[in-house]
mmCIF file of C-alpha atoms in Angstrom:
data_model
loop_
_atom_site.group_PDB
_atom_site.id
_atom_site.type_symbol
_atom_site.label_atom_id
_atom_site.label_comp_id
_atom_site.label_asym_id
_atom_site.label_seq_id
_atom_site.Cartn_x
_atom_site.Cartn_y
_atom_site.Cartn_z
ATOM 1 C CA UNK A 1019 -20.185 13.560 -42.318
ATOM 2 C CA UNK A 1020 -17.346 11.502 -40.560
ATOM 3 C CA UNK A 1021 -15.505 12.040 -43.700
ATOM 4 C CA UNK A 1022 -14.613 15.662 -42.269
ATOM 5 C CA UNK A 1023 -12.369 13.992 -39.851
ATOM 6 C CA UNK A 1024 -10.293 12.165 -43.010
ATOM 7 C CA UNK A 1025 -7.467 15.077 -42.941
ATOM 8 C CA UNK A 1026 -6.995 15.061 -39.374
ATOM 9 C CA UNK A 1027 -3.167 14.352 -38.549
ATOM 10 C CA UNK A 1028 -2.242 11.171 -36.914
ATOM 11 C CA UNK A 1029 -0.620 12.803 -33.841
ATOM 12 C CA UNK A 1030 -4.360 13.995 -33.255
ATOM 13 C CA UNK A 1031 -5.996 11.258 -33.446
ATOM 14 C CA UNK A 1032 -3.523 9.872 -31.131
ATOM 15 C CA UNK A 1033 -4.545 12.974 -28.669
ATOM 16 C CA UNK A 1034 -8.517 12.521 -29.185
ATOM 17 C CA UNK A 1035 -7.720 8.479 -27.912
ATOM 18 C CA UNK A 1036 -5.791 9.453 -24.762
ATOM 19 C CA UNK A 1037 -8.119 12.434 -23.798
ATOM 20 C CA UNK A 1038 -11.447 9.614 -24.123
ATOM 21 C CA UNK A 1039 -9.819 6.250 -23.290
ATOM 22 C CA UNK A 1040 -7.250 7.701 -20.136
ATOM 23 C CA UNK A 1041 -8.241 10.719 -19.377
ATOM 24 C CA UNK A 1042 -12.415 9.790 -19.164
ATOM 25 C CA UNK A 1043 -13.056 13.310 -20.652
ATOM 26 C CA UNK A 1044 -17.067 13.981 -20.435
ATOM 27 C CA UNK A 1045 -16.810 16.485 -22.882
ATOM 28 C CA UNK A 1046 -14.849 17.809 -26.040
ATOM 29 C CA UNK A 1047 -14.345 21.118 -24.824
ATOM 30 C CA UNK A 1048 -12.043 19.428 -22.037
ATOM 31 C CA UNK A 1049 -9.256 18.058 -24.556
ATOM 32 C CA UNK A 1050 -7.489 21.194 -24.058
ATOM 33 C CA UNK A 1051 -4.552 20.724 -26.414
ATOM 34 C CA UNK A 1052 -6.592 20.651 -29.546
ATOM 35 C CA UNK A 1053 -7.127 23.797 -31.980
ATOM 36 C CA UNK A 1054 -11.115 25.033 -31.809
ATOM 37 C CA UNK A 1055 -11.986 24.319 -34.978
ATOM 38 C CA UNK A 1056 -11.262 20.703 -34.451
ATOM 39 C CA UNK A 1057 -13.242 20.127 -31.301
ATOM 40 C CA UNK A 1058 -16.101 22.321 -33.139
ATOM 41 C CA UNK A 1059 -15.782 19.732 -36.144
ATOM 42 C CA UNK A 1060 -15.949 16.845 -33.258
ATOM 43 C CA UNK A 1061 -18.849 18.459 -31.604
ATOM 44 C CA UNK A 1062 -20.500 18.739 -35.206
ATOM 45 C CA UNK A 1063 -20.002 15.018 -36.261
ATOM 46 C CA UNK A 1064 -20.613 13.146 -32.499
ATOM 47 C CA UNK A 1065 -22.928 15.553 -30.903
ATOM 48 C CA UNK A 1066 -21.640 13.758 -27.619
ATOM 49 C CA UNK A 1067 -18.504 11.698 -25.978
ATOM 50 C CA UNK A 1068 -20.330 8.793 -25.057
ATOM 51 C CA UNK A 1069 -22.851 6.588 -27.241
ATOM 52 C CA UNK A 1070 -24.959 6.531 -23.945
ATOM 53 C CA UNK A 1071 -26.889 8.673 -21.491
ATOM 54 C CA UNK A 1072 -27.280 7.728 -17.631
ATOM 55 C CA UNK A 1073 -31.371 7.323 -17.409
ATOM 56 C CA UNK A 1074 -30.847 6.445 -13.740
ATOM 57 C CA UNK A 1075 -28.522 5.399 -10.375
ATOM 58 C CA UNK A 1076 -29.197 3.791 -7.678
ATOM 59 C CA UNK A 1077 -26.818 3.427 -4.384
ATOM 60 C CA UNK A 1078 -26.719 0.511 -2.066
ATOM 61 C CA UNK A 1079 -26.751 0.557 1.303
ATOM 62 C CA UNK A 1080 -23.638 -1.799 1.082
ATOM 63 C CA UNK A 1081 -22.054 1.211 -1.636
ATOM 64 C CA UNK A 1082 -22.985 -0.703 -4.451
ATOM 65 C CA UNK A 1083 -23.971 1.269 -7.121
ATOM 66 C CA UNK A 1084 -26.276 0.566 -10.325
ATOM 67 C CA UNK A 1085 -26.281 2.299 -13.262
ATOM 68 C CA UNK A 1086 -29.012 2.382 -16.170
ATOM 69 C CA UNK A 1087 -27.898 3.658 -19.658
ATOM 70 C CA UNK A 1088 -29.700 4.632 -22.294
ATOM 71 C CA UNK A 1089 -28.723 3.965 -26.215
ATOM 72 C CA UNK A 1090 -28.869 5.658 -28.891
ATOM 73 C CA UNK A 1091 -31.772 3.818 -30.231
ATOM 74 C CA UNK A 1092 -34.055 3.684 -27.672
ATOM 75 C CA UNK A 1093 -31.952 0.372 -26.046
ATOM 76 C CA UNK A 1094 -30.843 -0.080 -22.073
ATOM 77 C CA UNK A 1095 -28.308 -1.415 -20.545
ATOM 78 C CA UNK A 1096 -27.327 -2.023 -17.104
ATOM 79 C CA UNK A 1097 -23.457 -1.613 -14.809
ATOM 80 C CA UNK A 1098 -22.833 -1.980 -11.606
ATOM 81 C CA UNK A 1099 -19.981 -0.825 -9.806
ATOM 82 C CA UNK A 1100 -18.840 -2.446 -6.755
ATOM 83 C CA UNK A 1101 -16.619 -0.775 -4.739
ATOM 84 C CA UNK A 1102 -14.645 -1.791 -1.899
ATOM 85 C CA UNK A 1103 -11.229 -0.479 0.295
ATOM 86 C CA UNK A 1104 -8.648 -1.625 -2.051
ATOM 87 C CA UNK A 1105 -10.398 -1.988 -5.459
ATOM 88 C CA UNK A 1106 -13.207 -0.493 -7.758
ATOM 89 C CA UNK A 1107 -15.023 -3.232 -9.809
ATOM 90 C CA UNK A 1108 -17.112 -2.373 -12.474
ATOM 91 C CA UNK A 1109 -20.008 -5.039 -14.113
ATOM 92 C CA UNK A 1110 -20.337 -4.464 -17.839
ATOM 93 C CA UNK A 1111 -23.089 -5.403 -20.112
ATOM 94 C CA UNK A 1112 -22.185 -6.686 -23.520
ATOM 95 C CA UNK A 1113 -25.835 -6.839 -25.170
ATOM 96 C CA UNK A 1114 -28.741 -5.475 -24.804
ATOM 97 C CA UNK A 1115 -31.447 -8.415 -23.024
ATOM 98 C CA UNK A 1116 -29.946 -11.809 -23.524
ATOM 99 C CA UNK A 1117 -30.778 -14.863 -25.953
ATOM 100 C CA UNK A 1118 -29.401 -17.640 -23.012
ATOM 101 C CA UNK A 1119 -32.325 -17.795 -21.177
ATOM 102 C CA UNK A 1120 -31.253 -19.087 -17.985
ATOM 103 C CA UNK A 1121 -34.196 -19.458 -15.757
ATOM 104 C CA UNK A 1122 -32.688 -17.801 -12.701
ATOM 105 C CA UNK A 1123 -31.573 -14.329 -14.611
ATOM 106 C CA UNK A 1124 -33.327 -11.661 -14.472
ATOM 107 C CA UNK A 1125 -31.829 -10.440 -18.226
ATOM 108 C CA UNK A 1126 -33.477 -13.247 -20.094
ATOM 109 C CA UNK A 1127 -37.152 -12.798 -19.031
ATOM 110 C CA UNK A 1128 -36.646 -9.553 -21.071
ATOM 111 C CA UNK A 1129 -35.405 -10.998 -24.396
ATOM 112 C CA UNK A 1130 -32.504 -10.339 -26.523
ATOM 113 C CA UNK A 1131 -32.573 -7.597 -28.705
ATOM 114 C CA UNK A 1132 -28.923 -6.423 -30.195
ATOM 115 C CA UNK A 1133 -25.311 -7.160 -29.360
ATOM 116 C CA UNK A 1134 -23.425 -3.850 -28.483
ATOM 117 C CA UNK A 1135 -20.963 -2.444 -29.954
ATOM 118 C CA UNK A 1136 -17.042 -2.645 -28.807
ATOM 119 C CA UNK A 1137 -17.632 1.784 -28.255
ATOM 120 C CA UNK A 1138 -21.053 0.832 -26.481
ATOM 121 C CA UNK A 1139 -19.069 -1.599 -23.993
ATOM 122 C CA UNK A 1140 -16.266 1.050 -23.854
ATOM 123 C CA UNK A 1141 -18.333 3.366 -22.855
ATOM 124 C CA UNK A 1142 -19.663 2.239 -19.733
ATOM 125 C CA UNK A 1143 -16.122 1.959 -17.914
ATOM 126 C CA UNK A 1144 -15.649 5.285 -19.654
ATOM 127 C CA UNK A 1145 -18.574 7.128 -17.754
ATOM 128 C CA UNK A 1146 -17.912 5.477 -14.651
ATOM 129 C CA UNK A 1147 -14.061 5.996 -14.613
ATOM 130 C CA UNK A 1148 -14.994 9.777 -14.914
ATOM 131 C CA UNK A 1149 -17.096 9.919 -12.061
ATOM 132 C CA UNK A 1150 -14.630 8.057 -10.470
ATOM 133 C CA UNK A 1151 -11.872 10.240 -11.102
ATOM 134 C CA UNK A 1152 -14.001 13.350 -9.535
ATOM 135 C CA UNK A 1153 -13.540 11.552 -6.677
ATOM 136 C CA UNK A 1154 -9.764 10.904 -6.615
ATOM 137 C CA UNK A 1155 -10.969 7.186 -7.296
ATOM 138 C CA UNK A 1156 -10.178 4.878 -10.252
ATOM 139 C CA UNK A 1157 -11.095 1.333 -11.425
ATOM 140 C CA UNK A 1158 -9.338 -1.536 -10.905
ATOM 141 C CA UNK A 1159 -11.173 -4.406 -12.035
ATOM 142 C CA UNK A 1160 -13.641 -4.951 -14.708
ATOM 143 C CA UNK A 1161 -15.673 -8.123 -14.962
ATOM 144 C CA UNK A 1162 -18.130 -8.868 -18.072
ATOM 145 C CA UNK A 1163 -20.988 -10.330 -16.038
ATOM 146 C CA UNK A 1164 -23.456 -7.942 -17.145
ATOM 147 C CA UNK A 1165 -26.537 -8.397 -19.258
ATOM 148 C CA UNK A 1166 -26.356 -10.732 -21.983
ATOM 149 C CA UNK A 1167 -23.775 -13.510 -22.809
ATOM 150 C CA UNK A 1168 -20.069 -11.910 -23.932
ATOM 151 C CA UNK A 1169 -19.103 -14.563 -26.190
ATOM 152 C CA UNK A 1170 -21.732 -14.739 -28.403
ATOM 153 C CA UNK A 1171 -20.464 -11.253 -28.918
ATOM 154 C CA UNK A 1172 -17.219 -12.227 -29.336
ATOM 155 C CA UNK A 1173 -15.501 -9.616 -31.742
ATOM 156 C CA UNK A 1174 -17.017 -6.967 -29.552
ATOM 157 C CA UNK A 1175 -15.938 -7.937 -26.617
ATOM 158 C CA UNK A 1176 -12.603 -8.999 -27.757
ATOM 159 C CA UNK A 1177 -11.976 -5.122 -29.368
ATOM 160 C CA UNK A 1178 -13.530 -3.568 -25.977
ATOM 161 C CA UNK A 1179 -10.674 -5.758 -24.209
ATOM 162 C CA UNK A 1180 -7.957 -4.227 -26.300
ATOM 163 C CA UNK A 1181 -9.369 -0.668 -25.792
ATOM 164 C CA UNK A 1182 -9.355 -1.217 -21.976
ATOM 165 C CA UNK A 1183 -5.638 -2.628 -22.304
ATOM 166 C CA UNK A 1184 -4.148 -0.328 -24.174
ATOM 167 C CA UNK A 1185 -1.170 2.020 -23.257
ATOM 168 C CA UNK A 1186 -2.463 4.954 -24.644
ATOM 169 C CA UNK A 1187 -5.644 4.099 -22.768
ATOM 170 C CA UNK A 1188 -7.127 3.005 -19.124
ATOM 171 C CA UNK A 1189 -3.913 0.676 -19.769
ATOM 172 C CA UNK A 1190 -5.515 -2.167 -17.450
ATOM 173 C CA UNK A 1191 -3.724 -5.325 -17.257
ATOM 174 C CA UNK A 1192 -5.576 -8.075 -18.944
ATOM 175 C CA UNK A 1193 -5.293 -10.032 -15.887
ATOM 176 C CA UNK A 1194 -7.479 -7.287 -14.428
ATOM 177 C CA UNK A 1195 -10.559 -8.019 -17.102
ATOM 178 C CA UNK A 1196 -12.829 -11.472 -16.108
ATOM 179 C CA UNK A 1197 -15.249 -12.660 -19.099
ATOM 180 C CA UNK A 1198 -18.051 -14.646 -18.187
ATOM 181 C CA UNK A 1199 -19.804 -17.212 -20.230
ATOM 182 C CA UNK A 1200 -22.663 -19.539 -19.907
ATOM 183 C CA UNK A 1201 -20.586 -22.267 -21.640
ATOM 184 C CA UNK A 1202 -19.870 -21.413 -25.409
ATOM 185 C CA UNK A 1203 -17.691 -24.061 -25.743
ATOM 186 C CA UNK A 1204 -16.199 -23.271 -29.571
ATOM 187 C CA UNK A 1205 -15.777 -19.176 -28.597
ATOM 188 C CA UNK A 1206 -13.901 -20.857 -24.929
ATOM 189 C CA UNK A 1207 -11.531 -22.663 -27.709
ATOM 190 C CA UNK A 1208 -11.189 -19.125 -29.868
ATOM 191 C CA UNK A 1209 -9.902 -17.305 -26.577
ATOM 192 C CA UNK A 1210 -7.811 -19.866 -25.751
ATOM 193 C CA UNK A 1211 -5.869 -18.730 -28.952
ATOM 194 C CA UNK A 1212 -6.380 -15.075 -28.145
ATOM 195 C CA UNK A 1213 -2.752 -13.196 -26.921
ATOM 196 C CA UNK A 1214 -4.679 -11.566 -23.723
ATOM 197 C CA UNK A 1215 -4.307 -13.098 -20.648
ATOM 198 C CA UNK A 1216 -7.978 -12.702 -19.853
ATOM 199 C CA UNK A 1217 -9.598 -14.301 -16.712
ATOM 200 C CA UNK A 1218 -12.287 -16.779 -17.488
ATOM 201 C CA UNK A 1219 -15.265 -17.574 -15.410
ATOM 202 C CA UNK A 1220 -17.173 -20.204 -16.464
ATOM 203 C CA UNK A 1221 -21.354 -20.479 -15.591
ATOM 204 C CA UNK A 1222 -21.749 -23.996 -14.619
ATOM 205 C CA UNK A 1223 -24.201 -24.219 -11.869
ATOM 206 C CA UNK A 1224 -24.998 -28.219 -12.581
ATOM 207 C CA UNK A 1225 -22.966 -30.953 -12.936
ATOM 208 C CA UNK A 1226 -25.434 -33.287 -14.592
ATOM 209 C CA UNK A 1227 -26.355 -32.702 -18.133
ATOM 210 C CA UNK A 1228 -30.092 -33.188 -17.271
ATOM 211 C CA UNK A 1229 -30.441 -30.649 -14.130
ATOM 212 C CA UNK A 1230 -28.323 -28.285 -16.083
ATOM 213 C CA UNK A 1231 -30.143 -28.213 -19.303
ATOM 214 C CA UNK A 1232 -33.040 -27.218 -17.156
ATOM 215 C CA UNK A 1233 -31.977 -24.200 -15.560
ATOM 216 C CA UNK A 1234 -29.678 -23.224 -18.955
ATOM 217 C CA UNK A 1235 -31.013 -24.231 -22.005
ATOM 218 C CA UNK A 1236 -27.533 -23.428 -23.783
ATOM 219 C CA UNK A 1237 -26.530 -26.753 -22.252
ATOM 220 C CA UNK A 1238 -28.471 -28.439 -24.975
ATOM 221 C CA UNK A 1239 -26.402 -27.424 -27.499
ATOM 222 C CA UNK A 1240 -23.028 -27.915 -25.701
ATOM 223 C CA UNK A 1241 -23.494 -30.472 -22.937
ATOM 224 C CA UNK A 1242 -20.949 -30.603 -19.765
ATOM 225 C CA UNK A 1243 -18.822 -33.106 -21.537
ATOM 226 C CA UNK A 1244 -17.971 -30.961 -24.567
ATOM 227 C CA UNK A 1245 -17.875 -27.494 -22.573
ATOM 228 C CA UNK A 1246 -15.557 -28.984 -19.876
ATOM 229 C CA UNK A 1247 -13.114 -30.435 -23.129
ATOM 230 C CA UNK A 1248 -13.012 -26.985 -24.368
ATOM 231 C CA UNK A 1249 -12.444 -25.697 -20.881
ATOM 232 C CA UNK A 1250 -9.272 -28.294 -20.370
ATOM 233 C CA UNK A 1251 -8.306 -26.841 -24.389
ATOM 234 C CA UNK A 1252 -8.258 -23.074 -22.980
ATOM 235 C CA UNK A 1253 -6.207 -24.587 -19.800
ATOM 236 C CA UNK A 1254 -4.077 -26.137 -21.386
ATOM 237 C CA UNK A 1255 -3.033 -23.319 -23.738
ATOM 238 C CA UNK A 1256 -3.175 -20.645 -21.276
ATOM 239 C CA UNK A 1257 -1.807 -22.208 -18.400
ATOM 240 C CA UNK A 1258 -4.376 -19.983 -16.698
ATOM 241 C CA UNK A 1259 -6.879 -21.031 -14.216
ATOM 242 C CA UNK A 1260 -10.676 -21.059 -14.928
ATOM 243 C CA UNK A 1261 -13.460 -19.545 -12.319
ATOM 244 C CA UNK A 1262 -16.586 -22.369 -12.285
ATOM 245 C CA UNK A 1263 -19.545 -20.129 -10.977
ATOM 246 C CA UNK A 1264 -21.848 -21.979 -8.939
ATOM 247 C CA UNK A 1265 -25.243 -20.015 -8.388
ATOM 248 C CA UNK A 1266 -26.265 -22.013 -5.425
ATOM 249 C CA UNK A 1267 -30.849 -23.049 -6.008
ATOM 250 C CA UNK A 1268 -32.433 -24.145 -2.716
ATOM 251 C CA UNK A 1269 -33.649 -27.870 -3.099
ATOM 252 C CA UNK A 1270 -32.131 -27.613 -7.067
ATOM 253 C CA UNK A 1271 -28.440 -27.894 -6.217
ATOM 254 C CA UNK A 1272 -27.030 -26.934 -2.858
ATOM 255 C CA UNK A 1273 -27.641 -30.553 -1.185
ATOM 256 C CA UNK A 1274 -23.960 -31.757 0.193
ATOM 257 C CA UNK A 1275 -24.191 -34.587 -2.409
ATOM 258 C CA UNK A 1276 -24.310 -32.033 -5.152
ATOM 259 C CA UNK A 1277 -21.078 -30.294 -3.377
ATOM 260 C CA UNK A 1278 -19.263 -34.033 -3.926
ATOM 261 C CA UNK A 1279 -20.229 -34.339 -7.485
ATOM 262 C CA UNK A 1280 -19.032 -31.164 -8.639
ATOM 263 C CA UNK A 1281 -15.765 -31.772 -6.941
ATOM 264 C CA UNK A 1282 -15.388 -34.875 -8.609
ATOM 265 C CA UNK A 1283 -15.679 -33.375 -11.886
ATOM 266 C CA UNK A 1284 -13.154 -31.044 -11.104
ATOM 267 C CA UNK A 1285 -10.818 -32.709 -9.064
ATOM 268 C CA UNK A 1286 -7.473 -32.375 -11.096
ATOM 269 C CA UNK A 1287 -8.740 -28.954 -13.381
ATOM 270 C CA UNK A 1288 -6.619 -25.925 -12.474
ATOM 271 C CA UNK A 1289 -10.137 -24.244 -11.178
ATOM 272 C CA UNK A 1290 -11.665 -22.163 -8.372
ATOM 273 C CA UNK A 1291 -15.334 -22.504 -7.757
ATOM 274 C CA UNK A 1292 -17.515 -19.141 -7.029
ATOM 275 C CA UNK A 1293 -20.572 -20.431 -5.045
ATOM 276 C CA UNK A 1294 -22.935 -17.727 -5.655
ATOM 277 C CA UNK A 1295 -26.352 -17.442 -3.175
ATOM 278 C CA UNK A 1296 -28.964 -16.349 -6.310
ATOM 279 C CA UNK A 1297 -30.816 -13.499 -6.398
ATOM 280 C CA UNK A 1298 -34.298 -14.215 -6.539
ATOM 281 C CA UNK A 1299 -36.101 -13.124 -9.832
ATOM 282 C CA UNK A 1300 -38.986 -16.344 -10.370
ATOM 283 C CA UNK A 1301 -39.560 -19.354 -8.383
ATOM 284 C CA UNK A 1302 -35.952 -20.305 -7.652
ATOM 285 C CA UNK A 1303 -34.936 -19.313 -3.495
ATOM 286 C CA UNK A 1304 -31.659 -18.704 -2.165
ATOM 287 C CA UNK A 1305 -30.412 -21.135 0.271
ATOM 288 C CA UNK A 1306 -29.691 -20.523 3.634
ATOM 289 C CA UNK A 1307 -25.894 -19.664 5.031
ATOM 290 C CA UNK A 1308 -26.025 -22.464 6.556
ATOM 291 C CA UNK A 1309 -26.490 -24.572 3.714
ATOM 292 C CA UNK A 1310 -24.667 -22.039 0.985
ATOM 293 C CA UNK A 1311 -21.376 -22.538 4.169
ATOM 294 C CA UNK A 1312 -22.114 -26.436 4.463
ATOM 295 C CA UNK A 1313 -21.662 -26.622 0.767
ATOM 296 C CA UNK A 1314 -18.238 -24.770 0.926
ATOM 297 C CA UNK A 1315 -16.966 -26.983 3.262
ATOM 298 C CA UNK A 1316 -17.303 -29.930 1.135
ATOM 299 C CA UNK A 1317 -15.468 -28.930 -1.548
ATOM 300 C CA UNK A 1318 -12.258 -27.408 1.194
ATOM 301 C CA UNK A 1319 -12.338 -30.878 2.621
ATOM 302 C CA UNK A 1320 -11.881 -32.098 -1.497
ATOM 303 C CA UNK A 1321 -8.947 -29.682 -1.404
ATOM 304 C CA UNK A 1322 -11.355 -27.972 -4.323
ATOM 305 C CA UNK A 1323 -10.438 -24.104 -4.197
ATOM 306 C CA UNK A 1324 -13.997 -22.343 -3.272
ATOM 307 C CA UNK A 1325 -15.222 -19.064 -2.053
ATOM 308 C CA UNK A 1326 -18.652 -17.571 -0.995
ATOM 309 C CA UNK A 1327 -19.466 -14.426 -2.965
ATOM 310 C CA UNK A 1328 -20.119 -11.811 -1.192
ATOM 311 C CA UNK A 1329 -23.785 -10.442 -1.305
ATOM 312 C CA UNK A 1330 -23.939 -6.728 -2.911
ATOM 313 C CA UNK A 1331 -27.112 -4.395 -3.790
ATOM 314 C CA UNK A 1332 -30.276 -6.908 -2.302
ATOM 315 C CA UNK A 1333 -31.767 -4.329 -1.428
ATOM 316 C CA UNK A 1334 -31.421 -2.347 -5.010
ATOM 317 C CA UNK A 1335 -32.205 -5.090 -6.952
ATOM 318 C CA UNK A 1336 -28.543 -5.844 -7.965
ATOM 319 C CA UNK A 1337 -29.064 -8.503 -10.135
ATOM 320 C CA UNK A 1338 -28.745 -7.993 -13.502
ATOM 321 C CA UNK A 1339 -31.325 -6.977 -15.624
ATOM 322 C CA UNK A 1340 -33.908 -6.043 -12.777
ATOM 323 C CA UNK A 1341 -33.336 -2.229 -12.772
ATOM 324 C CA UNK A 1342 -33.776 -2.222 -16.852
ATOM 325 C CA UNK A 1343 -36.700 -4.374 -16.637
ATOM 326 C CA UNK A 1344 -38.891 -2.104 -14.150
ATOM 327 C CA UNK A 1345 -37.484 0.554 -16.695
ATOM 328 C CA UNK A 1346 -39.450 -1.165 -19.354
ATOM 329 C CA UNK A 1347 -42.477 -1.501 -17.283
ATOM 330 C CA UNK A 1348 -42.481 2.316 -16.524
ATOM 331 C CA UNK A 1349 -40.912 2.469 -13.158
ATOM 332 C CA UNK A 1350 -37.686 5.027 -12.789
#
């Protein structure tokens, strides 16, 4: 049926992209510079704008704000947007469940099931931009830190990036789009070659192969000496400096001496370390401010650059993969 759209003039085309990737347009019928017959053919072939549906919201006392999505076959996925006074970050998801299995996320517990596709990743800035926009608001910052692990859907991810970026588009700077990854160490070196200057943040939570590997199996397959080499690779051809996310255990890895260690292993990497208080999903506990601020101060006093993130959504079970999992089990 798409092959009804084969005759359709390049300067359209061109018109279709701005209306869905700048404009956020919910609906055909609002591209108002195209003939009838061609939004009726649209209509026809893609039944709907996005390749998602909104199943659920829910709003934070904070402002946070979680969104579920639903697929077109049947899948979920999960965004969060986080807004504060002089930006509007949105939390992508990149698969639907995850295949990393970190102990401490909720995604995981859930399995992996597909990676999305570049539209499917689109799509979610795309919905949330239009509400957004209803609201004289727009978004500034996007961060893949959603569900599942971006690099392992690397082409994806990459395309989504370009969509976001691009003139005729949202036309965000690159240095305004964060990927996160649990430590892929050959897709690190593949980005490194990449012409986006994309922000990296870097899951590292351990800084001893054997602690690590037990809270993220990945590290198994690419210890902390091979995923900090390809870390140093992406520095040095990027010249850009990498975000180490810390997600701080209580009585795993938020002792002081655990604060010294991982400065060591950083001291001299153009880094900034993220300490992150966890959100509880099993066994694991969040450590006390005390302890999470105790921790900080060990790495200013290594001259290691460090900063507390701030908690959002506790009390609507921000974390990701939570509101998609009580989905599953029949809450809404």
């Amino acid at each position: 049926m798409e092959s009804q759209l084969d005759g359709v003039p390049a300067f359209r085309a061109r018109q279709i992209f701005t209306w869905l990737h700048k404009h956020a347009v919910g609906s055909f019928r609002h591209m108002h510079n195209l003939p009838q017959d061609l939004i009726k053919l649209l209509e026809e072939v893609y039944q709907q704008v996005w390749p998602l549906e909104l199943v659920t919201t829910r709003v934070s006392t904070d402002g946070t704000e979680k969104y579920l999505f639903a697929l077109s076959d049947g899948g979920a996925v999960e965004t969060v947007l986080l807004p504060e006074e002089d930006r509007q970050t949105l939390c992508i998801s990149t698969q639907v469940g995850c295949a990393m299995n970190c102990s401490f996320c909720a995604t995981g517990r859930s399995g992996y099931e597909r990676n999305l596709t570049a539209g499917e990743i689109v799509a979610q800035v795309l919905y949330v931009q239009h509400r957004l926009r209803a609201e004289g608001k727009t978004l500034s910052n996007i961060v893949y830190m959603g569900m599942g692990e971006p690099l392992a859907n690397y082409e994806a991810v990459l395309k989504s990036a370009r969509l976001l970026n691009h003139p005729l588009g949202l036309n965000l700077g690159a240095r305004r789009l964060t990927i996160s990854t649990c430590g892929l160490a050959p897709q690190i070196r593949d980005l490194a070659e990449e012409d986006l200057q994309i922000n990296l943040a870097v899951s590292l939570h351990a800084v001893e192969d054997g602690y690590r590997s037990e809270i993220m199996p990945i590290n198994k397959r690419y210890p902390l000496g091979e995923l900090l080499a390809a870390c140093d690779y992406y520095t040095q051809r990027t010249n850009r400096r990498i975000s180490y996310e810390y997600a701080l255990i209580s009585g795993f890895n938020d002792h002081p001496q655990h604060a010294e260690e991982l400065g060591k292993l950083l001291q001299g990497r153009l880094c900034h370390v993220n300490l992150i208080p966890i959100n509880p999903v099993g066994k694991e506990e969040r450590p006390t401010a005390q302890r999470i601020a105790a921790f900080a101060q060990v790495l200013e006093r290594m001259r290691i650059p460090v900063s507390i993130r701030k908690e959002r959504g506790t009390d609507i079970e921000a974390a990701c993969g939570q509101l998609r999992q009580r989905s599953l089990e029949g809450w809404s």
